[in-house]
PDB file of C-alpha atoms in Angstrom:
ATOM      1  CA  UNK A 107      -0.875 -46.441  23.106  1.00 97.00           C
ATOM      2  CA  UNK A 108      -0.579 -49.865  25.564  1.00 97.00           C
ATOM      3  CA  UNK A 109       1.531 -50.529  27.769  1.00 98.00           C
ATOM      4  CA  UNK A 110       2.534 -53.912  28.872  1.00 98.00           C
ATOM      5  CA  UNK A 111       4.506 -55.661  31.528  1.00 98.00           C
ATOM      6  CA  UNK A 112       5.361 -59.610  32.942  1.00 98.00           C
ATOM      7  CA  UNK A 113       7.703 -60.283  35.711  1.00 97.00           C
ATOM      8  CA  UNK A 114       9.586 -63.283  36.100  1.00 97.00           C
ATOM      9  CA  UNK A 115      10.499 -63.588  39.835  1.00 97.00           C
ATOM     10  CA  UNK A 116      13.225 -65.799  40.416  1.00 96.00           C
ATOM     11  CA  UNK A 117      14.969 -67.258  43.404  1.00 96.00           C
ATOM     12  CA  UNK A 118      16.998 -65.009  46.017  1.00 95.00           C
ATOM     13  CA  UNK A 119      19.783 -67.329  44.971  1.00 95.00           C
ATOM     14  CA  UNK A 120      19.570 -66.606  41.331  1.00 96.00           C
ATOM     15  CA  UNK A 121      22.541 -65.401  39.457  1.00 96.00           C
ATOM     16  CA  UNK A 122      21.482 -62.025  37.568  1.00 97.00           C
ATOM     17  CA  UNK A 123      24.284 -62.847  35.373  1.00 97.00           C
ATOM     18  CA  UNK A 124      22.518 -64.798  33.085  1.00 96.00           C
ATOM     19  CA  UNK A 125      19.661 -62.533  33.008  1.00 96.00           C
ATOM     20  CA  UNK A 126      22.232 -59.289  31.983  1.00 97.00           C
ATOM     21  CA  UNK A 127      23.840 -62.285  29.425  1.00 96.00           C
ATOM     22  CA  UNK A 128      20.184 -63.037  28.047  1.00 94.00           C
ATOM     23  CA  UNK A 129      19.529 -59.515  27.299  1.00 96.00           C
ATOM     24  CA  UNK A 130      23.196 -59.051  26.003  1.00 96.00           C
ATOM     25  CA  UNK A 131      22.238 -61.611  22.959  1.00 95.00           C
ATOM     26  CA  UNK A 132      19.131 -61.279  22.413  1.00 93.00           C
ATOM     27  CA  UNK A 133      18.153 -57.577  23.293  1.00 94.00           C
ATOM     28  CA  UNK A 134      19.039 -56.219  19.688  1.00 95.00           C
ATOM     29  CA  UNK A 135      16.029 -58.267  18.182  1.00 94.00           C
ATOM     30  CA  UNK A 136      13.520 -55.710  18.973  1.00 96.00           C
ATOM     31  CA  UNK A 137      15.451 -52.576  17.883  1.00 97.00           C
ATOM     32  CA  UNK A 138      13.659 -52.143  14.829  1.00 97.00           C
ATOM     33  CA  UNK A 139      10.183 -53.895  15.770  1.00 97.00           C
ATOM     34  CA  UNK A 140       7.469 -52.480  13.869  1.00 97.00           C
ATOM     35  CA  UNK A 141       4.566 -51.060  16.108  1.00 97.00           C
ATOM     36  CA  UNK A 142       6.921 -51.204  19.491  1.00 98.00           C
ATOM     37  CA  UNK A 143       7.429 -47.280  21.142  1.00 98.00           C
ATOM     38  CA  UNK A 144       9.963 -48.841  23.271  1.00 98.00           C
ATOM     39  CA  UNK A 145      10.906 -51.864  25.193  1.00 98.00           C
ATOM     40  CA  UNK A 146      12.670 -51.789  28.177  1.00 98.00           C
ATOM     41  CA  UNK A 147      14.489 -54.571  29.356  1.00 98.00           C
ATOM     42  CA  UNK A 148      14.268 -54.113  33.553  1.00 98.00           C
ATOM     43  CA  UNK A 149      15.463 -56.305  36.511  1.00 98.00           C
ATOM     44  CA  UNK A 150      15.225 -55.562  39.802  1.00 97.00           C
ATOM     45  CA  UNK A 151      18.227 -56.927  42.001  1.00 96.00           C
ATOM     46  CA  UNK A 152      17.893 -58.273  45.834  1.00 96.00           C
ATOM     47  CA  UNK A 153      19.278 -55.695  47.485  1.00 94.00           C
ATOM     48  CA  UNK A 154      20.031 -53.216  45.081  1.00 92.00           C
ATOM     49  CA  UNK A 155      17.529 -50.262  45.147  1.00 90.00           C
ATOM     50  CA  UNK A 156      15.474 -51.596  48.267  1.00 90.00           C
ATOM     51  CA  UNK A 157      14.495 -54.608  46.257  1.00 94.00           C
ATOM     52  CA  UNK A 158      13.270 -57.793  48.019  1.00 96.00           C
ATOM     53  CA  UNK A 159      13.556 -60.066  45.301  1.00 97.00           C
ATOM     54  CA  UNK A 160      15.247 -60.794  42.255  1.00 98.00           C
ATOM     55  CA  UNK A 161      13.082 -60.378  39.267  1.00 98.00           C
ATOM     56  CA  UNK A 162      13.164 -59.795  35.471  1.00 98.00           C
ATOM     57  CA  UNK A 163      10.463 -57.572  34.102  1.00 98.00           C
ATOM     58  CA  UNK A 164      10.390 -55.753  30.881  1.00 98.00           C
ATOM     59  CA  UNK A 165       7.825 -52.861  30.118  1.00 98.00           C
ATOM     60  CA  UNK A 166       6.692 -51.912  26.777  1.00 98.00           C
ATOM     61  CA  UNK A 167       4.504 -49.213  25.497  1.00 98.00           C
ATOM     62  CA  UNK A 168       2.836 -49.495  21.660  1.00 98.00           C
ATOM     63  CA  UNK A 169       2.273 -47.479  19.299  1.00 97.00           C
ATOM     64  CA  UNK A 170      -0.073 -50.522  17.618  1.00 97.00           C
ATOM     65  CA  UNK A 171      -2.176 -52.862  18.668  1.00 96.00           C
ATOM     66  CA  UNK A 172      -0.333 -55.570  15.755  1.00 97.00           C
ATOM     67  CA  UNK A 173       2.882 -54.894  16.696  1.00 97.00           C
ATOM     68  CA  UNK A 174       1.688 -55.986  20.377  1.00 97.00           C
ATOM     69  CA  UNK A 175       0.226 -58.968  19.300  1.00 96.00           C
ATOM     70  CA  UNK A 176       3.012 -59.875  16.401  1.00 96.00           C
ATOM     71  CA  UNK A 177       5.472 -59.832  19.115  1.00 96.00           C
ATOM     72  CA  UNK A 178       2.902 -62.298  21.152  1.00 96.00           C
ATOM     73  CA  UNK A 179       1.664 -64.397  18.525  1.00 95.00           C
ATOM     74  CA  UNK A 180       4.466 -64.277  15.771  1.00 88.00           C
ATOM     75  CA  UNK A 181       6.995 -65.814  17.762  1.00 82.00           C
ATOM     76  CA  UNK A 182       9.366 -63.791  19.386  1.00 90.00           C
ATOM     77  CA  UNK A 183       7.614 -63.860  23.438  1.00 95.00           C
ATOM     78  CA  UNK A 184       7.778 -68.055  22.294  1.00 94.00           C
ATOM     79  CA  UNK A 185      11.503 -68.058  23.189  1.00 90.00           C
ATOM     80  CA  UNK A 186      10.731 -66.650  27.123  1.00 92.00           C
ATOM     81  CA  UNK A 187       8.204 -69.128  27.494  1.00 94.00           C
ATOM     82  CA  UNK A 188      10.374 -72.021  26.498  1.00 93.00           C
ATOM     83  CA  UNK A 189      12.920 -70.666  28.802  1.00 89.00           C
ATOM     84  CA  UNK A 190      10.740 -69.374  31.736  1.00 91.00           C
ATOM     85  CA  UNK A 191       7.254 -70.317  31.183  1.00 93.00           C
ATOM     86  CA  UNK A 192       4.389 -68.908  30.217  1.00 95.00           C
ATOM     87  CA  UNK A 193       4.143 -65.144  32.340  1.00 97.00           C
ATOM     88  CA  UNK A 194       1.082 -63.196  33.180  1.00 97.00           C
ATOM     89  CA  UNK A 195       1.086 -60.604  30.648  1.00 97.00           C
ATOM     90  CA  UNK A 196      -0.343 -57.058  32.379  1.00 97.00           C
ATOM     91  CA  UNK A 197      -2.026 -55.165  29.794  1.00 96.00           C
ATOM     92  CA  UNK A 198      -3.237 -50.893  30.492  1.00 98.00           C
ATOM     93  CA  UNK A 199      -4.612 -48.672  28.145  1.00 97.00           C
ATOM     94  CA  UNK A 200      -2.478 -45.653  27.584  1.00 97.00           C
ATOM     95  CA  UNK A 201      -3.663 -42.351  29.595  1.00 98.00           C
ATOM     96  CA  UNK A 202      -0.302 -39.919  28.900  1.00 98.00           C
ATOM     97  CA  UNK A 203       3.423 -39.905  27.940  1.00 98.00           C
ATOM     98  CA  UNK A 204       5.672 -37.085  27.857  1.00 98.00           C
ATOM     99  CA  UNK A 205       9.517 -36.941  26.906  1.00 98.00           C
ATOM    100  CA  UNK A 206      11.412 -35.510  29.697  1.00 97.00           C
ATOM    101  CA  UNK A 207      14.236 -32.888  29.655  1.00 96.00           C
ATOM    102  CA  UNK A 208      16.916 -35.890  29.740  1.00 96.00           C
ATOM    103  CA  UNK A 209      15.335 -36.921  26.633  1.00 96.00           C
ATOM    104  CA  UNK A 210      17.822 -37.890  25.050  1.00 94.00           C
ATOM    105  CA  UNK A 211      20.274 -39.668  27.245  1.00 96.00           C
ATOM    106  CA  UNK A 212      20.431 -43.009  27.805  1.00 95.00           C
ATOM    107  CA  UNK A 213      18.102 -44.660  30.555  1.00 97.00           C
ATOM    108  CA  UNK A 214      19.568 -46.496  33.502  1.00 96.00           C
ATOM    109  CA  UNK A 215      16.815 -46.705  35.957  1.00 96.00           C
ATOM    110  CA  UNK A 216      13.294 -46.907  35.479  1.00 97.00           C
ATOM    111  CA  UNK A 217      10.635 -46.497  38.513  1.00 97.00           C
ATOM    112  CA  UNK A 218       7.065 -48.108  38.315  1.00 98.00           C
ATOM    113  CA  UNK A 219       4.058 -47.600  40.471  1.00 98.00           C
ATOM    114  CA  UNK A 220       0.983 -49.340  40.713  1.00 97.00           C
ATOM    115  CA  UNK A 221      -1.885 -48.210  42.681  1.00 97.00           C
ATOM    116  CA  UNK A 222      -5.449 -49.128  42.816  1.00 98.00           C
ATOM    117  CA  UNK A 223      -8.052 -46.666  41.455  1.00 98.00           C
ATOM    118  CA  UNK A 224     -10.594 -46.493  44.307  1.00 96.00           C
ATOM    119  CA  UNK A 225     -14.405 -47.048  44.350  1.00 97.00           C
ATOM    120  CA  UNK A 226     -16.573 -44.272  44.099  1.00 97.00           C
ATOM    121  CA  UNK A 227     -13.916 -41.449  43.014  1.00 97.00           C
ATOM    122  CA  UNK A 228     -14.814 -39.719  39.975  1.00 98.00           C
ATOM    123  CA  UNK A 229     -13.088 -41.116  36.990  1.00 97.00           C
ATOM    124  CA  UNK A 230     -12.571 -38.602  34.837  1.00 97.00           C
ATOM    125  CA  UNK A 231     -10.591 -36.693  37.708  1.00 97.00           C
ATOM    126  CA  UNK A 232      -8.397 -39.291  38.513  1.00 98.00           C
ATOM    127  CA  UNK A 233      -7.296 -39.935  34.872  1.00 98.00           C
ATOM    128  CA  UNK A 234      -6.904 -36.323  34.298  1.00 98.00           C
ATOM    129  CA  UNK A 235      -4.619 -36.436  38.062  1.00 98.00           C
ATOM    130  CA  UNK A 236      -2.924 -39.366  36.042  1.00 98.00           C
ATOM    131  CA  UNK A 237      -1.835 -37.334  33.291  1.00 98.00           C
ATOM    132  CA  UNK A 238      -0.935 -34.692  35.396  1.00 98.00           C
ATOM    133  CA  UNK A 239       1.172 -36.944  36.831  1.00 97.00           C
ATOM    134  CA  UNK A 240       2.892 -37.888  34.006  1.00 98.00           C
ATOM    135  CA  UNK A 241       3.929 -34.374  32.917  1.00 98.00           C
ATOM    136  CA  UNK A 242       5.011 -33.901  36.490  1.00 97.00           C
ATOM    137  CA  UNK A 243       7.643 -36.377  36.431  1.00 97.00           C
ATOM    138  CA  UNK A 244       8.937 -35.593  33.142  1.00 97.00           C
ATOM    139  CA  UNK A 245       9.657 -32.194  34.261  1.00 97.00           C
ATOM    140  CA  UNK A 246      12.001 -33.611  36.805  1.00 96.00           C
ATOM    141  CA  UNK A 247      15.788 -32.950  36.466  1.00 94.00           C
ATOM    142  CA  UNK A 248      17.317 -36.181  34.924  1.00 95.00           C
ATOM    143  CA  UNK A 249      13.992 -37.473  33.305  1.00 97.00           C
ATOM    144  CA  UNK A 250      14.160 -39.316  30.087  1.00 97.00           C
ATOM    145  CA  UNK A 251      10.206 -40.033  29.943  1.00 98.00           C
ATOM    146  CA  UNK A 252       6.996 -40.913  31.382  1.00 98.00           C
ATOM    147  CA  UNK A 253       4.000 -42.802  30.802  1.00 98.00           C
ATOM    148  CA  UNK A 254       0.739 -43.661  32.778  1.00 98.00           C
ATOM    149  CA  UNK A 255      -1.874 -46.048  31.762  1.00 98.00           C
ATOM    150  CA  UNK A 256      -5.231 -47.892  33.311  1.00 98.00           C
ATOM    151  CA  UNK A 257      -6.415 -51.245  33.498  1.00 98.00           C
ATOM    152  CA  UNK A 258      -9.930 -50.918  33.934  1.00 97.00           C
ATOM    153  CA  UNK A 259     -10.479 -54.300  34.573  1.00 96.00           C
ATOM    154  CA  UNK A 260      -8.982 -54.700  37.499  1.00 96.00           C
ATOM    155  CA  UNK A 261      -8.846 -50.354  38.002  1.00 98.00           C
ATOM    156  CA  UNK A 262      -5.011 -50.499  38.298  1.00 98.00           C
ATOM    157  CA  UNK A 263      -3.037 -46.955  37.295  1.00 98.00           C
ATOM    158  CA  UNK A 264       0.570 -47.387  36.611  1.00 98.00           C
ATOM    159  CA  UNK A 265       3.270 -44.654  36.320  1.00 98.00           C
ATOM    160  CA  UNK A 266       6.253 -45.777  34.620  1.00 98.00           C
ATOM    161  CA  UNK A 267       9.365 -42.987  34.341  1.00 98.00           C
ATOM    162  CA  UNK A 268      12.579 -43.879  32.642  1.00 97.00           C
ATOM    163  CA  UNK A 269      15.892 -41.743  34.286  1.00 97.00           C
ATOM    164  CA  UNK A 270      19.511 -41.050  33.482  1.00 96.00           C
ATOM    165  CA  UNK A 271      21.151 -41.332  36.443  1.00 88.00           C
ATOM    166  CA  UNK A 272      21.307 -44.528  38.955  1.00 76.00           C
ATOM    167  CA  UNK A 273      20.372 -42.244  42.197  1.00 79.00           C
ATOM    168  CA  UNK A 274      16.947 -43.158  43.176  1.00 71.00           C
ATOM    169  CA  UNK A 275      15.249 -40.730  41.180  1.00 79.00           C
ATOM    170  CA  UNK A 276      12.558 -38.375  42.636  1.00 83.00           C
ATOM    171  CA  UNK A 277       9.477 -40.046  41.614  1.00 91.00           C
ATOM    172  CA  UNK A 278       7.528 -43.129  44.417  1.00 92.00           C
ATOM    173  CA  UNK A 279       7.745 -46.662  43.147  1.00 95.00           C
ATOM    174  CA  UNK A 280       9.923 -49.800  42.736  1.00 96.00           C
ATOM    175  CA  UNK A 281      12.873 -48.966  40.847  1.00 96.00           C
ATOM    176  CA  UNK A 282      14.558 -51.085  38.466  1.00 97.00           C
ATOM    177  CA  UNK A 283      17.938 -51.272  36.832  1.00 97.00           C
ATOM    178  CA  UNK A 284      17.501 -50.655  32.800  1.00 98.00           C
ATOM    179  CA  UNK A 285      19.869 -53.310  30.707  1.00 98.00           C
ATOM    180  CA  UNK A 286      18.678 -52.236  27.458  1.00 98.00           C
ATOM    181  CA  UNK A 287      15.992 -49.903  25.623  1.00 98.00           C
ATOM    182  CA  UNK A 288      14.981 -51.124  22.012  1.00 98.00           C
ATOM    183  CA  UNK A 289      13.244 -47.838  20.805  1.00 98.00           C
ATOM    184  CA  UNK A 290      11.904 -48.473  17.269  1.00 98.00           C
ATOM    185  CA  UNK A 291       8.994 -46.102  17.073  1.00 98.00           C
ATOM    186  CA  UNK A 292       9.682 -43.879  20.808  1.00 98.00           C
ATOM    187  CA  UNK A 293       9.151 -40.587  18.383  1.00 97.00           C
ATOM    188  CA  UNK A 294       5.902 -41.588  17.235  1.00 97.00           C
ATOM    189  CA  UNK A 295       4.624 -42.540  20.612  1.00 97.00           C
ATOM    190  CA  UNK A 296       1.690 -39.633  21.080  1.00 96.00           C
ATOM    191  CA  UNK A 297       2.641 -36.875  23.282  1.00 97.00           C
ATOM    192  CA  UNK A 298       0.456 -35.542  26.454  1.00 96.00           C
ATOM    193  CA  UNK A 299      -2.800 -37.191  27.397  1.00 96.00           C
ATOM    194  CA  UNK A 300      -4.959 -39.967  25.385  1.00 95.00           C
ATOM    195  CA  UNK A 301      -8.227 -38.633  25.399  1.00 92.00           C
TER     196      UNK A 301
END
């Protein structure tokens, strides 16, 4: 499993609009993408949810490495970077993902949390806490899902969580309003930790 993640930041002026219309035509394309677990098409609103800025930022996990890299190569991430530019595209190796009770409901927030891993831990225990983690916050009332994953070049952790309800949802992060979720291959995605 890999997850990835770009963020388009645009101006505090910026009307989301067109960002909920983009998604509206085009978010279908990926339903049935061959290698994708799921997609989720995220934006974060100034204002809304303690957000500072107004930003687009999808998150995908994958069950395969070529479906990750048809959707880069082949294509279909060509038509954002006509539009918005070329995005940094953050890249973690899958740790654990777990379907949560809310399974299956449809997602309306999603909450994401980056966090450094620290020098000198030990790493085995802090992927295990990781994964932990992740089965935590799937066992949360109103939990669709929940993923972690590493970057060990940079040593970055990230917990994502997927919710049915628009309360702010009882896991730490920056929380982001879910527009659309193309789920292709979800069941297949590998259940409980990666190693």
């Amino acid at each position: 499993m890999h997850a990835t993640q770009y963020e388009l930041t645009l101006p505090a002026d910026y009307d989301m609009g067109i960002v909920r219309a983009r998604v509206s035509r085009v978010g279908h394309l990926l339903d049935d993408w061959e290698g994708l677990g799921f997609k989720t098409y995220l934006m974060r609103e100034r204002g809304v949810h303690g957000s500072p800025v107004n930003q687009y930022a999808p998150f995908y996990l994958w069950n395969t490495v070529e479906g990750m890299n048809s959707f880069l190569w082949g294509g279909a991430f060509q038509g954002l970077v006509d539009d918005f530019g070329r995005p940094v595209v953050q890249n973690w190796t899958g740790l654990a993902y777990e379907e949560g009770g809310a399974a299956g409901a449809s997602a309306q927030v999603a909450v994401r949390r980056r966090q450094p891993v620290p020098e000198g831990v030990d790493l085995a225990e802090v992927m295990a806490d990781a994964a932990a983690e992740t089965e935590r916050l799937a066992s949360l009332d109103g939990a669709v899902c929940a993923a972690a994953a590493v970057d060990p070049r940079h040593w970055e952790l990230v917990h994502f969580s997927l919710w049915d309800h628009h309360d702010t949802p009882k896991a730490p992060g920056e929380v982001f309003q879910v527009l659309h979720v193309s789920a292709p291959g979800r069941d297949r995605l590998p259940r409980g930790r990666q190693w």
